[in-house]
């Protein structure tokens, strides 16, 4: 962002840290729910579901922003719970092991060399490999591998899970992890990305023959619409997979996702929950899609050497800071997200991932040279 924008950024960081401090008092080494309910997070009983790592992920960002050792200790306290989850096989039938173990275990291992964290993250990567379906070479997203409704299905969000596999190859030298990630990303490029640059939320392959079958939505408005958060995962995810592989086709896929996403933004630069909706639709915005897109657009701008994507990202962040940040009525860092409108879950609420990616955006914007946890670089 330009130097004239520094004050709102500083104010936004301060507000976000105040919210984290208050939430540390309430949730500590436990976990808030996936979303606020009536604008407030409530405690979640156990380390289950796909979003718990966003909480320690935020606390690690607070540490990186401030250097305050209290945050480091509080973030590190989560490693044992995540190690227990993977070794005890608690709710691990999911591709989201990438989200879960990148933030909860790879990040602390990078900061402190914690061997428990490294072993847990590698165990999660090993489990992710068991979800690779041959001959399609895709990683099944949801459910156990015998679940007839989920067999052969993957979703665009999975592009954010493959960084765990690239990390595992880097630290072990075993190329099976990166090979699986590369094949999966290529299949998504070929089939989940549509010719017009929009994306399916989910796509099925025939688990026996490997043939691509059909796209379907789960959280979008319709099978042939474009779920806003999925498109944001596509921008960030394809760019990260390009960074890990150097495959220019993946960079081109990210650019196409970004162009379509940006062409569908309303006047305030924050998308409605499905890109079919625009101003006047009466639908809710998904601020979390905007926060995710910010990181992807900045990585894309750097990879392409095209500052117009960074400028578009900065307009998004300025709008989030101005009208979507912390408010007295909520304990979320970022308000006005949507989890799953078709099912009526988390509509116009704070979301744990929206909070994480908003704080990631603020960190990226205020710490030149900062590298995202999804890349295998040192902080
Ligand atoms: N990864 C699930 C979601 O974005 O809702």
mmCIF file of C-alpha atoms and ligand atoms in Angstrom:
data_model
loop_
_atom_site.group_PDB
_atom_site.id
_atom_site.type_symbol
_atom_site.label_atom_id
_atom_site.label_comp_id
_atom_site.label_asym_id
_atom_site.label_seq_id
_atom_site.Cartn_x
_atom_site.Cartn_y
_atom_site.Cartn_z
ATOM 1 C CA UNK A 1 0.000 0.000 0.000
ATOM 2 C CA UNK A 2 1.143 3.567 -0.537
ATOM 3 C CA UNK A 3 2.787 5.525 2.275
ATOM 4 C CA UNK A 4 -0.345 7.678 2.672
ATOM 5 C CA UNK A 5 -2.187 4.522 3.722
ATOM 6 C CA UNK A 6 0.149 3.647 6.585
ATOM 7 C CA UNK A 7 -2.047 5.048 9.354
ATOM 8 C CA UNK A 8 -5.135 2.931 8.624
ATOM 9 C CA UNK A 9 -2.861 -0.112 8.385
ATOM 10 C CA UNK A 10 -1.323 0.577 11.783
ATOM 11 C CA UNK A 11 -4.768 1.147 13.293
ATOM 12 C CA UNK A 12 -6.030 -2.086 11.769
ATOM 13 C CA UNK A 13 -3.079 -4.072 13.137
ATOM 14 C CA UNK A 14 -3.628 -2.571 16.599
ATOM 15 C CA UNK A 15 -7.347 -3.403 16.491
ATOM 16 C CA UNK A 16 -6.646 -6.963 15.331
ATOM 17 C CA UNK A 17 -4.104 -7.494 18.125
ATOM 18 C CA UNK A 18 -6.570 -6.190 20.714
ATOM 19 C CA UNK A 19 -9.121 -8.732 19.496
ATOM 20 C CA UNK A 20 -6.539 -11.528 19.628
ATOM 21 C CA UNK A 21 -5.583 -10.534 23.168
ATOM 22 C CA UNK A 22 -9.201 -10.696 24.279
ATOM 23 C CA UNK A 23 -9.713 -14.011 22.492
ATOM 24 C CA UNK A 24 -6.572 -15.460 24.100
ATOM 25 C CA UNK A 25 -8.168 -14.803 27.464
ATOM 26 C CA UNK A 26 -11.330 -16.608 26.370
ATOM 27 C CA UNK A 27 -9.949 -19.449 24.212
ATOM 28 C CA UNK A 28 -6.274 -19.803 25.167
ATOM 29 C CA UNK A 29 -5.080 -23.268 24.144
ATOM 30 C CA UNK A 30 -8.669 -24.224 23.156
ATOM 31 C CA UNK A 31 -10.447 -23.289 19.926
ATOM 32 C CA UNK A 32 -13.161 -20.898 18.831
ATOM 33 C CA UNK A 33 -15.872 -22.321 16.535
ATOM 34 C CA UNK A 34 -15.667 -22.174 12.729
ATOM 35 C CA UNK A 35 -17.634 -18.919 12.658
ATOM 36 C CA UNK A 36 -19.175 -16.478 15.024
ATOM 37 C CA UNK A 37 -22.812 -17.119 15.906
ATOM 38 C CA UNK A 38 -24.694 -13.881 16.492
ATOM 39 C CA UNK A 39 -21.307 -12.151 15.873
ATOM 40 C CA UNK A 40 -19.450 -13.967 18.672
ATOM 41 C CA UNK A 41 -17.180 -16.994 18.640
ATOM 42 C CA UNK A 42 -18.071 -19.613 21.212
ATOM 43 C CA UNK A 43 -15.616 -22.285 22.457
ATOM 44 C CA UNK A 44 -15.451 -25.500 20.405
ATOM 45 C CA UNK A 45 -15.248 -28.663 22.476
ATOM 46 C CA UNK A 46 -12.230 -30.327 20.869
ATOM 47 C CA UNK A 47 -9.591 -30.042 18.141
ATOM 48 C CA UNK A 48 -11.871 -31.235 15.319
ATOM 49 C CA UNK A 49 -12.892 -29.821 11.945
ATOM 50 C CA UNK A 50 -10.827 -28.070 9.303
ATOM 51 C CA UNK A 51 -10.391 -24.620 10.860
ATOM 52 C CA UNK A 52 -8.718 -25.064 14.246
ATOM 53 C CA UNK A 53 -5.202 -24.257 13.002
ATOM 54 C CA UNK A 54 -6.260 -20.770 11.973
ATOM 55 C CA UNK A 55 -6.337 -19.871 15.671
ATOM 56 C CA UNK A 56 -2.665 -20.708 16.449
ATOM 57 C CA UNK A 57 -1.905 -19.405 12.941
ATOM 58 C CA UNK A 58 -3.171 -16.007 14.022
ATOM 59 C CA UNK A 59 -1.227 -16.122 17.258
ATOM 60 C CA UNK A 60 1.973 -16.910 15.296
ATOM 61 C CA UNK A 61 1.244 -13.889 13.091
ATOM 62 C CA UNK A 62 0.789 -11.776 16.234
ATOM 63 C CA UNK A 63 4.246 -12.979 17.312
ATOM 64 C CA UNK A 64 5.746 -12.125 13.918
ATOM 65 C CA UNK A 65 4.130 -8.676 14.004
ATOM 66 C CA UNK A 66 5.259 -7.813 17.522
ATOM 67 C CA UNK A 67 8.150 -10.099 18.528
ATOM 68 C CA UNK A 68 6.294 -10.547 21.820
ATOM 69 C CA UNK A 69 7.401 -13.873 23.357
ATOM 70 C CA UNK A 70 4.045 -14.286 25.114
ATOM 71 C CA UNK A 71 2.420 -14.862 21.732
ATOM 72 C CA UNK A 72 5.121 -17.375 20.817
ATOM 73 C CA UNK A 73 4.530 -19.398 23.963
ATOM 74 C CA UNK A 74 0.769 -19.332 23.493
ATOM 75 C CA UNK A 75 1.023 -20.404 19.854
ATOM 76 C CA UNK A 76 3.513 -23.177 20.677
ATOM 77 C CA UNK A 77 1.140 -24.560 23.288
ATOM 78 C CA UNK A 78 -1.037 -25.863 20.419
ATOM 79 C CA UNK A 79 1.621 -28.214 19.001
ATOM 80 C CA UNK A 80 0.882 -30.993 21.501
ATOM 81 C CA UNK A 81 -2.827 -30.980 20.652
ATOM 82 C CA UNK A 82 -2.173 -31.202 16.921
ATOM 83 C CA UNK A 83 0.417 -33.948 17.431
ATOM 84 C CA UNK A 84 -2.169 -35.832 19.496
ATOM 85 C CA UNK A 85 -4.783 -35.346 16.790
ATOM 86 C CA UNK A 86 -2.733 -36.824 13.935
ATOM 87 C CA UNK A 87 -1.113 -39.627 15.942
ATOM 88 C CA UNK A 88 -4.466 -40.462 17.602
ATOM 89 C CA UNK A 89 -6.217 -40.316 14.183
ATOM 90 C CA UNK A 90 -8.880 -37.896 15.377
ATOM 91 C CA UNK A 91 -10.994 -36.476 12.521
ATOM 92 C CA UNK A 92 -8.289 -36.781 9.868
ATOM 93 C CA UNK A 93 -10.337 -38.109 6.914
ATOM 94 C CA UNK A 94 -9.874 -34.832 5.078
ATOM 95 C CA UNK A 95 -7.561 -33.129 2.605
ATOM 96 C CA UNK A 96 -7.530 -30.145 4.975
ATOM 97 C CA UNK A 97 -4.547 -31.657 6.787
ATOM 98 C CA UNK A 98 -2.594 -29.097 4.758
ATOM 99 C CA UNK A 99 -4.352 -26.109 6.305
ATOM 100 C CA UNK A 100 -4.270 -27.787 9.703
ATOM 101 C CA UNK A 101 -0.624 -28.831 9.889
ATOM 102 C CA UNK A 102 1.040 -26.032 7.919
ATOM 103 C CA UNK A 103 -0.131 -23.436 10.425
ATOM 104 C CA UNK A 104 -0.086 -25.507 13.611
ATOM 105 C CA UNK A 105 3.157 -27.451 13.121
ATOM 106 C CA UNK A 106 5.270 -26.362 10.121
ATOM 107 C CA UNK A 107 5.223 -22.752 11.349
ATOM 108 C CA UNK A 108 6.445 -23.585 14.884
ATOM 109 C CA UNK A 109 9.029 -26.001 13.497
ATOM 110 C CA UNK A 110 10.380 -23.150 11.369
ATOM 111 C CA UNK A 111 10.442 -20.771 14.305
ATOM 112 C CA UNK A 112 11.876 -23.061 16.974
ATOM 113 C CA UNK A 113 12.983 -26.324 15.358
ATOM 114 C CA UNK A 114 10.390 -28.156 17.462
ATOM 115 C CA UNK A 115 10.822 -31.869 16.567
ATOM 116 C CA UNK A 116 7.352 -32.810 17.857
ATOM 117 C CA UNK A 117 5.892 -30.308 15.417
ATOM 118 C CA UNK A 118 8.023 -31.613 12.532
ATOM 119 C CA UNK A 119 7.053 -35.230 13.200
ATOM 120 C CA UNK A 120 3.349 -34.321 13.428
ATOM 121 C CA UNK A 121 3.465 -32.346 10.167
ATOM 122 C CA UNK A 122 5.213 -35.260 8.411
ATOM 123 C CA UNK A 123 2.640 -37.710 9.783
ATOM 124 C CA UNK A 124 -0.084 -35.429 8.378
ATOM 125 C CA UNK A 125 1.673 -35.339 4.984
ATOM 126 C CA UNK A 126 1.904 -39.161 5.053
ATOM 127 C CA UNK A 127 -1.809 -39.380 5.763
ATOM 128 C CA UNK A 128 -2.547 -36.955 2.929
ATOM 129 C CA UNK A 129 -0.669 -39.289 0.578
ATOM 130 C CA UNK A 130 -3.078 -42.099 1.507
ATOM 131 C CA UNK A 131 -5.869 -39.968 0.001
ATOM 132 C CA UNK A 132 -4.288 -39.910 -3.471
ATOM 133 C CA UNK A 133 -6.563 -41.834 -5.841
ATOM 134 C CA UNK A 134 -4.940 -43.660 -8.705
ATOM 135 C CA UNK A 135 -5.229 -43.548 -11.680
ATOM 136 C CA UNK A 136 -6.682 -39.993 -11.575
ATOM 137 C CA UNK A 137 -3.858 -38.799 -9.336
ATOM 138 C CA UNK A 138 -6.148 -36.532 -7.321
ATOM 139 C CA UNK A 139 -6.343 -36.132 -3.554
ATOM 140 C CA UNK A 140 -9.863 -36.957 -2.345
ATOM 141 C CA UNK A 141 -11.244 -34.003 -0.409
ATOM 142 C CA UNK A 142 -13.795 -35.225 2.054
ATOM 143 C CA UNK A 143 -14.858 -38.390 3.842
ATOM 144 C CA UNK A 144 -13.209 -41.766 4.089
ATOM 145 C CA UNK A 145 -12.121 -43.363 0.833
ATOM 146 C CA UNK A 146 -15.079 -45.785 0.801
ATOM 147 C CA UNK A 147 -17.672 -43.017 1.090
ATOM 148 C CA UNK A 148 -19.661 -43.451 -2.146
ATOM 149 C CA UNK A 149 -20.806 -39.813 -2.245
ATOM 150 C CA UNK A 150 -17.300 -38.416 -1.831
ATOM 151 C CA UNK A 151 -15.240 -40.973 -3.709
ATOM 152 C CA UNK A 152 -13.201 -39.373 -6.497
ATOM 153 C CA UNK A 153 -14.187 -35.832 -5.490
ATOM 154 C CA UNK A 154 -11.844 -32.954 -4.930
ATOM 155 C CA UNK A 155 -12.403 -29.254 -4.339
ATOM 156 C CA UNK A 156 -10.614 -26.077 -5.288
ATOM 157 C CA UNK A 157 -9.632 -25.320 -1.683
ATOM 158 C CA UNK A 158 -7.239 -28.280 -1.910
ATOM 159 C CA UNK A 159 -4.704 -26.097 -3.708
ATOM 160 C CA UNK A 160 -3.931 -24.589 -0.299
ATOM 161 C CA UNK A 161 -3.290 -28.050 1.158
ATOM 162 C CA UNK A 162 -0.561 -29.099 -1.280
ATOM 163 C CA UNK A 163 2.083 -26.777 0.283
ATOM 164 C CA UNK A 164 2.326 -29.289 3.156
ATOM 165 C CA UNK A 165 3.368 -31.932 0.619
ATOM 166 C CA UNK A 166 5.975 -29.673 -0.990
ATOM 167 C CA UNK A 167 7.323 -28.938 2.485
ATOM 168 C CA UNK A 168 7.522 -32.663 3.266
ATOM 169 C CA UNK A 169 9.616 -33.294 0.158
ATOM 170 C CA UNK A 170 11.867 -30.428 1.047
ATOM 171 C CA UNK A 171 12.621 -31.677 4.554
ATOM 172 C CA UNK A 172 12.809 -35.411 3.773
ATOM 173 C CA UNK A 173 14.102 -35.479 0.191
ATOM 174 C CA UNK A 174 11.309 -37.960 -0.613
ATOM 175 C CA UNK A 175 9.826 -36.832 -3.932
ATOM 176 C CA UNK A 176 6.563 -38.781 -3.544
ATOM 177 C CA UNK A 177 4.964 -35.884 -1.671
ATOM 178 C CA UNK A 178 5.768 -33.215 -4.269
ATOM 179 C CA UNK A 179 4.932 -35.568 -7.147
ATOM 180 C CA UNK A 180 1.446 -36.133 -5.690
ATOM 181 C CA UNK A 181 0.947 -32.396 -5.190
ATOM 182 C CA UNK A 182 2.082 -31.638 -8.746
ATOM 183 C CA UNK A 183 -0.279 -34.170 -10.323
ATOM 184 C CA UNK A 184 -3.196 -32.995 -8.203
ATOM 185 C CA UNK A 185 -2.653 -29.335 -9.114
ATOM 186 C CA UNK A 186 -2.415 -30.243 -12.790
ATOM 187 C CA UNK A 187 -5.728 -32.123 -12.667
ATOM 188 C CA UNK A 188 -7.396 -29.105 -11.058
ATOM 189 C CA UNK A 189 -5.943 -26.810 -13.681
ATOM 190 C CA UNK A 190 -7.339 -29.025 -16.431
ATOM 191 C CA UNK A 191 -10.808 -29.618 -14.961
ATOM 192 C CA UNK A 192 -11.833 -27.416 -12.015
ATOM 193 C CA UNK A 193 -10.822 -24.256 -13.891
ATOM 194 C CA UNK A 194 -13.357 -23.537 -16.625
ATOM 195 C CA UNK A 195 -12.450 -22.096 -20.050
ATOM 196 C CA UNK A 196 -13.861 -18.664 -19.064
ATOM 197 C CA UNK A 197 -11.575 -18.424 -15.995
ATOM 198 C CA UNK A 198 -14.285 -19.229 -13.451
ATOM 199 C CA UNK A 199 -14.003 -22.343 -11.290
ATOM 200 C CA UNK A 200 -16.142 -25.227 -10.118
ATOM 201 C CA UNK A 201 -16.201 -25.563 -6.350
ATOM 202 C CA UNK A 202 -15.834 -29.349 -6.547
ATOM 203 C CA UNK A 203 -15.093 -31.881 -9.292
ATOM 204 C CA UNK A 204 -15.497 -35.663 -9.537
ATOM 205 C CA UNK A 205 -13.220 -38.175 -11.213
ATOM 206 C CA UNK A 206 -14.066 -41.830 -11.803
ATOM 207 C CA UNK A 207 -12.086 -43.527 -9.045
ATOM 208 C CA UNK A 208 -11.634 -46.708 -11.127
ATOM 209 C CA UNK A 209 -10.778 -45.357 -14.577
ATOM 210 C CA UNK A 210 -9.494 -41.918 -13.582
ATOM 211 C CA UNK A 211 -11.793 -40.249 -16.112
ATOM 212 C CA UNK A 212 -12.897 -36.684 -15.291
ATOM 213 C CA UNK A 213 -16.667 -36.703 -14.683
ATOM 214 C CA UNK A 214 -18.424 -33.470 -13.628
ATOM 215 C CA UNK A 215 -18.277 -30.302 -11.590
ATOM 216 C CA UNK A 216 -20.685 -29.682 -8.720
ATOM 217 C CA UNK A 217 -21.011 -27.001 -6.132
ATOM 218 C CA UNK A 218 -21.331 -27.521 -2.398
ATOM 219 C CA UNK A 219 -21.317 -23.989 -0.997
ATOM 220 C CA UNK A 220 -21.909 -21.938 -4.144
ATOM 221 C CA UNK A 221 -25.177 -20.716 -5.612
ATOM 222 C CA UNK A 222 -25.337 -23.302 -8.453
ATOM 223 C CA UNK A 223 -23.181 -25.965 -10.073
ATOM 224 C CA UNK A 224 -22.388 -23.599 -12.960
ATOM 225 C CA UNK A 225 -21.948 -20.438 -10.854
ATOM 226 C CA UNK A 226 -18.660 -19.319 -9.328
ATOM 227 C CA UNK A 227 -18.392 -19.507 -5.545
ATOM 228 C CA UNK A 228 -16.407 -16.431 -4.507
ATOM 229 C CA UNK A 229 -14.216 -18.091 -1.894
ATOM 230 C CA UNK A 230 -13.397 -20.914 -4.266
ATOM 231 C CA UNK A 231 -12.212 -18.407 -6.843
ATOM 232 C CA UNK A 232 -10.057 -16.754 -4.158
ATOM 233 C CA UNK A 233 -8.601 -20.146 -3.170
ATOM 234 C CA UNK A 234 -7.856 -20.574 -6.890
ATOM 235 C CA UNK A 235 -5.928 -17.303 -7.133
ATOM 236 C CA UNK A 236 -3.825 -17.994 -4.071
ATOM 237 C CA UNK A 237 -3.614 -21.778 -4.535
ATOM 238 C CA UNK A 238 -2.602 -21.869 -8.204
ATOM 239 C CA UNK A 239 0.000 -19.163 -7.532
ATOM 240 C CA UNK A 240 1.475 -21.100 -4.602
ATOM 241 C CA UNK A 241 1.573 -24.308 -6.622
ATOM 242 C CA UNK A 242 3.356 -22.370 -9.370
ATOM 243 C CA UNK A 243 5.856 -21.121 -6.793
ATOM 244 C CA UNK A 244 6.494 -24.695 -5.657
ATOM 245 C CA UNK A 245 6.749 -26.233 -9.141
ATOM 246 C CA UNK A 246 7.791 -23.457 -11.517
ATOM 247 C CA UNK A 247 5.095 -24.695 -13.942
ATOM 248 C CA UNK A 248 4.025 -21.644 -16.007
ATOM 249 C CA UNK A 249 0.650 -23.267 -16.787
ATOM 250 C CA UNK A 250 -0.238 -22.993 -13.079
ATOM 251 C CA UNK A 251 0.744 -19.321 -13.066
ATOM 252 C CA UNK A 252 -1.479 -18.754 -16.071
ATOM 253 C CA UNK A 253 -4.331 -20.539 -14.263
ATOM 254 C CA UNK A 254 -3.875 -18.196 -11.287
ATOM 255 C CA UNK A 255 -3.920 -15.152 -13.572
ATOM 256 C CA UNK A 256 -7.129 -16.307 -15.205
ATOM 257 C CA UNK A 257 -8.757 -16.851 -11.789
ATOM 258 C CA UNK A 258 -7.638 -13.390 -10.707
ATOM 259 C CA UNK A 259 -8.875 -11.642 -13.846
ATOM 260 C CA UNK A 260 -12.310 -13.198 -13.473
ATOM 261 C CA UNK A 261 -12.457 -12.470 -9.723
ATOM 262 C CA UNK A 262 -11.473 -8.816 -10.197
ATOM 263 C CA UNK A 263 -13.945 -8.355 -13.042
ATOM 264 C CA UNK A 264 -16.786 -9.394 -10.713
ATOM 265 C CA UNK A 265 -15.972 -7.176 -7.713
ATOM 266 C CA UNK A 266 -18.639 -4.700 -6.637
ATOM 267 C CA UNK A 267 -18.026 -0.997 -5.975
ATOM 268 C CA UNK A 268 -16.390 -1.569 -2.576
ATOM 269 C CA UNK A 269 -14.022 -4.306 -3.906
ATOM 270 C CA UNK A 270 -15.347 -7.017 -1.529
ATOM 271 C CA UNK A 271 -17.167 -9.830 -3.371
ATOM 272 C CA UNK A 272 -20.599 -11.196 -2.694
ATOM 273 C CA UNK A 273 -20.491 -14.833 -1.582
ATOM 274 C CA UNK A 274 -21.000 -16.030 -5.156
ATOM 275 C CA UNK A 275 -19.628 -14.084 -8.097
ATOM 276 C CA UNK A 276 -23.004 -14.317 -9.882
ATOM 277 C CA UNK A 277 -24.230 -11.650 -7.446
ATOM 278 C CA UNK A 278 -23.507 -7.947 -7.712
ATOM 279 C CA UNK A 279 -24.550 -4.675 -6.109
ATOM 280 C CA UNK A 280 -28.309 -4.516 -5.725
ATOM 281 C CA UNK A 281 -28.645 -8.300 -5.370
ATOM 282 C CA UNK A 282 -29.395 -8.066 -1.651
ATOM 283 C CA UNK A 283 -26.992 -10.967 -1.052
ATOM 284 C CA UNK A 284 -24.271 -11.008 1.618
ATOM 285 C CA UNK A 285 -20.634 -10.352 0.950
ATOM 286 C CA UNK A 286 -17.935 -12.870 1.846
ATOM 287 C CA UNK A 287 -15.159 -10.779 3.374
ATOM 288 C CA UNK A 288 -13.060 -13.942 3.833
ATOM 289 C CA UNK A 289 -12.859 -14.383 0.039
ATOM 290 C CA UNK A 290 -11.489 -10.849 -0.196
ATOM 291 C CA UNK A 291 -8.885 -11.493 2.511
ATOM 292 C CA UNK A 292 -7.735 -14.724 0.829
ATOM 293 C CA UNK A 293 -7.558 -13.036 -2.571
ATOM 294 C CA UNK A 294 -5.284 -10.314 -1.150
ATOM 295 C CA UNK A 295 -2.467 -12.789 -0.506
ATOM 296 C CA UNK A 296 -2.947 -14.519 -3.828
ATOM 297 C CA UNK A 297 -2.965 -11.270 -5.798
ATOM 298 C CA UNK A 298 0.253 -10.102 -4.139
ATOM 299 C CA UNK A 299 2.001 -13.405 -4.842
ATOM 300 C CA UNK A 300 0.674 -13.266 -8.404
ATOM 301 C CA UNK A 301 1.875 -9.683 -8.897
ATOM 302 C CA UNK A 302 5.355 -10.704 -7.758
ATOM 303 C CA UNK A 303 5.416 -13.822 -9.939
ATOM 304 C CA UNK A 304 4.227 -11.982 -13.055
ATOM 305 C CA UNK A 305 6.049 -8.734 -12.352
ATOM 306 C CA UNK A 306 2.684 -6.988 -12.818
ATOM 307 C CA UNK A 307 1.963 -4.412 -10.129
ATOM 308 C CA UNK A 308 -1.652 -3.961 -11.260
ATOM 309 C CA UNK A 309 -2.572 -7.111 -9.286
ATOM 310 C CA UNK A 310 -0.910 -5.710 -6.154
ATOM 311 C CA UNK A 311 -2.774 -2.430 -6.598
ATOM 312 C CA UNK A 312 -6.077 -4.320 -6.927
ATOM 313 C CA UNK A 313 -5.204 -6.260 -3.757
ATOM 314 C CA UNK A 314 -4.471 -3.044 -1.888
ATOM 315 C CA UNK A 315 -7.849 -1.597 -2.855
ATOM 316 C CA UNK A 316 -9.464 -4.732 -1.409
ATOM 317 C CA UNK A 317 -7.533 -4.448 1.853
ATOM 318 C CA UNK A 318 -8.288 -0.731 2.204
ATOM 319 C CA UNK A 319 -11.991 -1.540 1.927
ATOM 320 C CA UNK A 320 -11.747 -4.374 4.461
ATOM 321 C CA UNK A 321 -9.977 -2.059 6.907
ATOM 322 C CA UNK A 322 -12.487 0.734 6.370
ATOM 323 C CA UNK A 323 -15.695 -1.228 6.776
ATOM 324 C CA UNK A 324 -15.187 -4.897 7.702
ATOM 325 C CA UNK A 325 -12.689 -4.944 10.577
ATOM 326 C CA UNK A 326 -13.236 -5.467 14.280
ATOM 327 C CA UNK A 327 -16.386 -3.997 15.795
ATOM 328 C CA UNK A 328 -17.706 -3.647 19.331
ATOM 329 C CA UNK A 329 -20.497 -6.151 18.606
ATOM 330 C CA UNK A 330 -18.115 -8.966 17.592
ATOM 331 C CA UNK A 331 -15.037 -10.893 18.739
ATOM 332 C CA UNK A 332 -13.990 -11.540 15.113
ATOM 333 C CA UNK A 333 -11.066 -9.717 13.523
ATOM 334 C CA UNK A 334 -13.016 -9.495 10.258
ATOM 335 C CA UNK A 335 -16.800 -9.242 10.100
ATOM 336 C CA UNK A 336 -19.250 -10.022 7.278
ATOM 337 C CA UNK A 337 -18.109 -13.388 5.993
ATOM 338 C CA UNK A 338 -20.201 -16.288 4.723
ATOM 339 C CA UNK A 339 -19.420 -19.942 5.421
ATOM 340 C CA UNK A 340 -22.213 -21.811 3.606
ATOM 341 C CA UNK A 341 -25.215 -19.797 2.460
ATOM 342 C CA UNK A 342 -27.120 -22.701 0.850
ATOM 343 C CA UNK A 343 -27.144 -24.492 4.212
ATOM 344 C CA UNK A 344 -27.664 -21.279 6.202
ATOM 345 C CA UNK A 345 -24.439 -21.749 8.171
ATOM 346 C CA UNK A 346 -22.301 -18.781 9.181
ATOM 347 C CA UNK A 347 -24.052 -16.173 7.032
ATOM 348 C CA UNK A 348 -22.875 -12.578 7.588
ATOM 349 C CA UNK A 349 -20.622 -13.682 10.449
ATOM 350 C CA UNK A 350 -16.950 -13.622 11.334
ATOM 351 C CA UNK A 351 -15.052 -16.710 10.151
ATOM 352 C CA UNK A 352 -11.901 -18.192 11.659
ATOM 353 C CA UNK A 353 -10.173 -18.400 8.249
ATOM 354 C CA UNK A 354 -11.330 -14.885 7.305
ATOM 355 C CA UNK A 355 -9.709 -13.619 10.514
ATOM 356 C CA UNK A 356 -6.501 -15.529 9.754
ATOM 357 C CA UNK A 357 -6.189 -14.322 6.142
ATOM 358 C CA UNK A 358 -7.070 -10.750 7.154
ATOM 359 C CA UNK A 359 -4.245 -10.790 9.710
ATOM 360 C CA UNK A 360 -2.004 -12.443 7.105
ATOM 361 C CA UNK A 361 -2.866 -9.550 4.763
ATOM 362 C CA UNK A 362 -2.048 -6.979 7.440
ATOM 363 C CA UNK A 363 1.235 -8.761 8.154
ATOM 364 C CA UNK A 364 2.179 -8.864 4.471
ATOM 365 C CA UNK A 365 1.266 -5.176 4.095
ATOM 366 C CA UNK A 366 3.268 -3.981 7.090
ATOM 367 C CA UNK A 367 6.335 -6.267 7.050
ATOM 368 C CA UNK A 368 8.260 -5.929 3.783
ATOM 369 C CA UNK A 369 10.024 -9.185 2.925
ATOM 370 C CA UNK A 370 7.637 -11.298 5.018
ATOM 371 C CA UNK A 371 7.028 -14.723 3.479
ATOM 372 C CA UNK A 372 3.789 -16.649 3.817
ATOM 373 C CA UNK A 373 3.697 -19.968 5.725
ATOM 374 C CA UNK A 374 2.517 -21.669 2.515
ATOM 375 C CA UNK A 375 5.951 -21.138 0.961
ATOM 376 C CA UNK A 376 8.956 -23.106 2.100
ATOM 377 C CA UNK A 377 11.012 -20.132 3.075
ATOM 378 C CA UNK A 378 12.275 -18.925 6.421
ATOM 379 C CA UNK A 379 10.522 -16.004 8.094
HETATM 380 N N1 LIG B 1 -12.366 -24.913 2.839
HETATM 381 C C1 LIG B 1 -13.760 -24.804 3.116
HETATM 382 C C2 LIG B 1 -14.288 -23.432 2.884
HETATM 383 O O1 LIG B 1 -13.613 -22.581 2.326
HETATM 384 O O2 LIG B 1 -15.399 -23.209 3.257
#
